[in-house]
Short mmCIF file of C-alpha atoms in Angstrom, two decimals:
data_model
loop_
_atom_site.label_atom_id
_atom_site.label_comp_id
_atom_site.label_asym_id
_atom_site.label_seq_id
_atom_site.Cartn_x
_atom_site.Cartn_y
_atom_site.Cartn_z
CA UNK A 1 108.84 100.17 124.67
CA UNK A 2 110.50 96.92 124.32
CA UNK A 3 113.33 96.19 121.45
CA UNK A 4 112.99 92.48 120.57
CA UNK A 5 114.86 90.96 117.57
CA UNK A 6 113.09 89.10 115.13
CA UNK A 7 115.83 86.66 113.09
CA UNK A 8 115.77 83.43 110.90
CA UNK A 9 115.65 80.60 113.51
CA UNK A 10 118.26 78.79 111.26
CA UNK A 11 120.87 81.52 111.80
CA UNK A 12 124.30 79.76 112.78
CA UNK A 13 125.25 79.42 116.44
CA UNK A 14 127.90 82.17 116.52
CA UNK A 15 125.54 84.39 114.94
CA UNK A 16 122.98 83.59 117.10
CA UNK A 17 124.76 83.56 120.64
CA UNK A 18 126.55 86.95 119.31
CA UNK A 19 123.02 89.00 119.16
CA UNK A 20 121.96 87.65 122.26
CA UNK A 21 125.20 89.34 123.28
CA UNK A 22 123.35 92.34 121.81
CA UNK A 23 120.06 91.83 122.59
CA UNK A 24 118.80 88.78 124.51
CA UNK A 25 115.05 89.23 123.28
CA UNK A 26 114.54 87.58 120.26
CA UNK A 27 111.78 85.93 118.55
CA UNK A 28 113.50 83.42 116.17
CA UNK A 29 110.71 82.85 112.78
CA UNK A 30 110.30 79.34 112.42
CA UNK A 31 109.71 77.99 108.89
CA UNK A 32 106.53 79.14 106.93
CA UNK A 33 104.89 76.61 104.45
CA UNK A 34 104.08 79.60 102.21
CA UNK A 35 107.30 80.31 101.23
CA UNK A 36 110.09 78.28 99.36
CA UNK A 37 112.58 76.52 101.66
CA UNK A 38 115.30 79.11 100.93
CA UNK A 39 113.58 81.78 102.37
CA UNK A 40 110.66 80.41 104.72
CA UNK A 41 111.82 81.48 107.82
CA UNK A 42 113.00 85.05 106.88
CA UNK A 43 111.75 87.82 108.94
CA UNK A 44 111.16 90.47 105.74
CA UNK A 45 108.94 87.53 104.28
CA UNK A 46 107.09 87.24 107.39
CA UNK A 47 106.73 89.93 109.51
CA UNK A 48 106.24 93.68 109.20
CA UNK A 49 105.81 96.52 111.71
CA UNK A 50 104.01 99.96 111.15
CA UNK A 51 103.95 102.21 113.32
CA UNK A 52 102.66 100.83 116.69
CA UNK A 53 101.09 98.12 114.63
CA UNK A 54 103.13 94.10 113.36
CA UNK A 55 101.48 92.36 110.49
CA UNK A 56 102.50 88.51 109.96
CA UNK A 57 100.91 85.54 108.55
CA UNK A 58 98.15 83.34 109.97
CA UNK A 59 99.70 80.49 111.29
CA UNK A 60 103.41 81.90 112.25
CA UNK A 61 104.86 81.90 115.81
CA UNK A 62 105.13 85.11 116.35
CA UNK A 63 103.21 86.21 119.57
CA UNK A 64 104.03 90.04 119.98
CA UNK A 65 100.96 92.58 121.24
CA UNK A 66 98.99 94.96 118.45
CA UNK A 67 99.83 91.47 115.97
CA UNK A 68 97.70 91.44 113.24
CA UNK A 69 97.26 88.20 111.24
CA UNK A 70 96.98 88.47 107.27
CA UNK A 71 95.43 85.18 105.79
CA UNK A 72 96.41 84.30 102.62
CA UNK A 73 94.07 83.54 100.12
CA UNK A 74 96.63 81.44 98.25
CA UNK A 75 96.67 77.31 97.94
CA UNK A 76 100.17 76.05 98.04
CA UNK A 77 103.38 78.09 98.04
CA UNK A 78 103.23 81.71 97.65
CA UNK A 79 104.80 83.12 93.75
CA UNK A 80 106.09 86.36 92.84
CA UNK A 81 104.45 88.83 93.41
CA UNK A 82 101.80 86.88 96.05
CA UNK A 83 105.06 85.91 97.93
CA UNK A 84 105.99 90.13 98.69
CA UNK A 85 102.54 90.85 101.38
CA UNK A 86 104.83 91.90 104.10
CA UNK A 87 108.13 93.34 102.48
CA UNK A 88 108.24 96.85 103.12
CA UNK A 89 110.11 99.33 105.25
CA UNK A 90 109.60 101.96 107.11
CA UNK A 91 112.13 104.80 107.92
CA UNK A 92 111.12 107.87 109.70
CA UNK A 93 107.32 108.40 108.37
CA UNK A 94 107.99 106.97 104.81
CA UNK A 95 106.57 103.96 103.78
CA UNK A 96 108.52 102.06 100.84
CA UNK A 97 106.80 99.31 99.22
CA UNK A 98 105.93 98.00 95.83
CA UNK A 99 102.05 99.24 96.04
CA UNK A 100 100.79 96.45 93.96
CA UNK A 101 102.05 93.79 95.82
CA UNK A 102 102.08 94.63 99.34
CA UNK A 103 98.88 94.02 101.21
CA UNK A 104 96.31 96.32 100.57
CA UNK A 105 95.05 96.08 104.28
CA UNK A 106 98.89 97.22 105.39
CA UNK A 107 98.71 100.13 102.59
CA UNK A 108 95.60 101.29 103.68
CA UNK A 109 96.74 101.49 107.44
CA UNK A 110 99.81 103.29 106.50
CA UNK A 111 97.77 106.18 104.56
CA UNK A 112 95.28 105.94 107.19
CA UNK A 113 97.77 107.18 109.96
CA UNK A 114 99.56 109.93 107.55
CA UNK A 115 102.67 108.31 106.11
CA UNK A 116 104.29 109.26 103.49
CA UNK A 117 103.78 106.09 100.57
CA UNK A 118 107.16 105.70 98.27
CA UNK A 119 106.44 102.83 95.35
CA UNK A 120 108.81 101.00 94.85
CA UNK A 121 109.28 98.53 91.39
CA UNK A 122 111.32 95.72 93.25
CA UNK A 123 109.00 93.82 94.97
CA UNK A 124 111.60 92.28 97.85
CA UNK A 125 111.76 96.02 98.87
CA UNK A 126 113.10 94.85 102.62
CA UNK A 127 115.46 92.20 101.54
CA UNK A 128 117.33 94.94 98.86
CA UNK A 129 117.31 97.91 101.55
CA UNK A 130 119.87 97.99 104.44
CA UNK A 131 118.94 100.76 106.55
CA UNK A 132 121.98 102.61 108.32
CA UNK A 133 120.51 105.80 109.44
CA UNK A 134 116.75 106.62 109.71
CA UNK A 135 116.96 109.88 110.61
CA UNK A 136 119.07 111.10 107.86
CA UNK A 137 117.23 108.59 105.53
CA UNK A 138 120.46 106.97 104.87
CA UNK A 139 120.67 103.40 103.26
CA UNK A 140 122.37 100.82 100.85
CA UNK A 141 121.31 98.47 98.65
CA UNK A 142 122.44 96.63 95.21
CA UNK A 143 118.98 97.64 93.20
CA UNK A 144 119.30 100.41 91.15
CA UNK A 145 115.55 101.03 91.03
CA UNK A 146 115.81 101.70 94.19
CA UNK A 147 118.59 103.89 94.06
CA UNK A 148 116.96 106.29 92.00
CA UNK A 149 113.79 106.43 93.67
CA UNK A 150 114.88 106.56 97.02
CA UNK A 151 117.13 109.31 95.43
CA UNK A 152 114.57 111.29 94.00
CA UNK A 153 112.73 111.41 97.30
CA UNK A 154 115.72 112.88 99.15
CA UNK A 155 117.56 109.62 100.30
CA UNK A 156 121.04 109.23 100.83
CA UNK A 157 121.73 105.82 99.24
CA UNK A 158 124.96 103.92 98.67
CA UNK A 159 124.68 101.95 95.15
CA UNK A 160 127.03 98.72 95.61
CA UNK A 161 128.17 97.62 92.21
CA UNK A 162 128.67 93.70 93.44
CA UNK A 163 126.42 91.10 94.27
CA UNK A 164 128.57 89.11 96.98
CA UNK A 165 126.32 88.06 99.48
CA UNK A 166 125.15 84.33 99.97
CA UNK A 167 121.83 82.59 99.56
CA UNK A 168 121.05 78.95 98.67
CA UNK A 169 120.08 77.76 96.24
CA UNK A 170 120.00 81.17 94.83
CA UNK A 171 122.38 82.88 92.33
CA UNK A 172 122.85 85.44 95.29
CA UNK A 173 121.42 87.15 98.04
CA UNK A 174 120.93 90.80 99.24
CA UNK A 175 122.25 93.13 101.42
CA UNK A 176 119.21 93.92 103.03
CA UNK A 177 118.64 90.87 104.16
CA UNK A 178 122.36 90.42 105.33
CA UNK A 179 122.13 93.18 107.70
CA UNK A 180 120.20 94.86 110.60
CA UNK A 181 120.26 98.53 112.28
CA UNK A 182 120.23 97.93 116.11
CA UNK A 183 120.12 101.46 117.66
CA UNK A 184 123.65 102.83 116.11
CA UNK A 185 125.41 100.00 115.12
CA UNK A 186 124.45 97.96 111.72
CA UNK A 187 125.07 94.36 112.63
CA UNK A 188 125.78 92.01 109.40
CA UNK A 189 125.17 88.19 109.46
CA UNK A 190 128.57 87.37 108.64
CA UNK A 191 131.93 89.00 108.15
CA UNK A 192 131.83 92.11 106.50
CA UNK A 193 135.19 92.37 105.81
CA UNK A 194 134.56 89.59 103.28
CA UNK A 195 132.26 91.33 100.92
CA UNK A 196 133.89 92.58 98.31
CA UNK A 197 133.08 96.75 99.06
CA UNK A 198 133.57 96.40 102.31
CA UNK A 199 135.84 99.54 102.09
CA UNK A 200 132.39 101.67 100.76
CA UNK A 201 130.11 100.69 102.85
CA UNK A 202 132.27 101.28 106.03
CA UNK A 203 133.30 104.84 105.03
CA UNK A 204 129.23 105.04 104.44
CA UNK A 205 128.45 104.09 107.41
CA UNK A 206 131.55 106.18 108.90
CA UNK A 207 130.17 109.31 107.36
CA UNK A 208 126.71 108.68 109.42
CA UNK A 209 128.41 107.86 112.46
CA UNK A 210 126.86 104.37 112.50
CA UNK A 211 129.21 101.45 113.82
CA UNK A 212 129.34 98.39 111.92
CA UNK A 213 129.58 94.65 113.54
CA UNK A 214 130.07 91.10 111.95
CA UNK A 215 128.28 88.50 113.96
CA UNK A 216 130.08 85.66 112.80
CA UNK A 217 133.66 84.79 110.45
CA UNK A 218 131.68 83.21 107.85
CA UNK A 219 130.51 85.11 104.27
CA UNK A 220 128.00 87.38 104.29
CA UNK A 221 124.51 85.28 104.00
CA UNK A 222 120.84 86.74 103.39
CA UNK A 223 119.18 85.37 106.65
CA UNK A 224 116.21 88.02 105.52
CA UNK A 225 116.90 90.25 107.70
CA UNK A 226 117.51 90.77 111.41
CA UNK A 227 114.46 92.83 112.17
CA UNK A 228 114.36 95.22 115.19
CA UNK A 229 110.22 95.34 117.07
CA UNK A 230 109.20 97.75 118.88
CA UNK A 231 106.28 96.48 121.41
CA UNK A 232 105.19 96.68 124.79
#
């Protein structure tokens, strides 16, 4: 199988030149008309792979075999919850979602082929969940909904107490979509040594055996995601 990475095509130029350093096939999501500005090209708005199966939106660039297209019935931008189809992860054989907002016809396949369905209240379940270690069901994230679920079903989860990544126009961004687990090594869309736990997530991520990376000097910013696909 082939490992492509699917990113924000507006990601900065050292970001950009330092995953092809990484990993040199990349599919960069172009700007979706569903979604506001902010977050229109973000891969955990627009793209979503289960299994041997990747679910996107009609109309988006992304040309990857066993694609399927969901259409959305929506006029005009895409609200809360209409706006939260496609963000979901997957670790191991759980599938973490908020069940009531992620497409049913992505719900269904999930069941269909046996895994294991976690609901989830937050409905930007990808953009609040930075996987570190799948195996071990390790992760962190700033929501404490979903530290207490994902606790209760046997996760390992590092609670950050800050907000301190970037997203305009927003308040703030998330970690989740700051970050991106590329075979050992969690890569982060900025300088990690900027955000304010740095220190905790490190010895996290230390305890796991997972090696961390900053992919450019600048502040953490929520680019939604760098996503890695598995396809042929």
């Amino acid at each position: 199988m082939k490992k492509v990475l699917a990113i924000d095509s507006r990601v900065s130029n050292e970001i950009l030149e330092n995953i092809k350093k990484i990993n040199n096939n990349i599919v960069l999501i172009q700007k979706n008309p569903l979604f506001d500005e902010a977050v229109s090209a973000h891969p955990d708005m627009n793209i979503l792979q289960v299994k041997d199966r990747i679910f996107t939106y009609a109309g988006t660039n992304v040309r990857l075999r066993n694609t399927s297209k969901i259409k959305s019935t929506k006029r005009g931008k895409l609200q809360y919850p209409e706006d939260v189809s496609l963000n979901a992860v997957c670790i191991s054989n759980d599938f973490i979602c908020r069940k009531k907002s992620v497409d049913q016809v992505i719900l269904e396949h999930a069941a269909n082929i046996g895994m294991n369905i976690i609901d989830i209240n937050q409905g930007y379940v990808k953009c609040n969940i930075a996987v570190v270690d799948e195996e071990n069901k390790a992760v962190i994230t700033e929501d404490e909904g979903i530290h207490k679920t994902l606790t209760e079903n046997g996760y390992k989860v590092l609670l950050l107490k800050t907000h301190d990544v970037l997203l305009e126009p927003y308040k703030y961004g998330f970690i989740g979509g700051a970050t991106g687990l590329y075979e050992n090594t969690l890569l982060f869309t900025g300088n990690v040594k900027k955000h304010a736990e740095y220190e905790r997530m490190k010895a996290f991520c230390d305890f796991f055996g997972v090696e961390i990376k900053s992919l450019s000097k600048d502040y953490l910013y929520d680019y939604g995601s760098i996503l890695t696909i598995f396809t042929e």
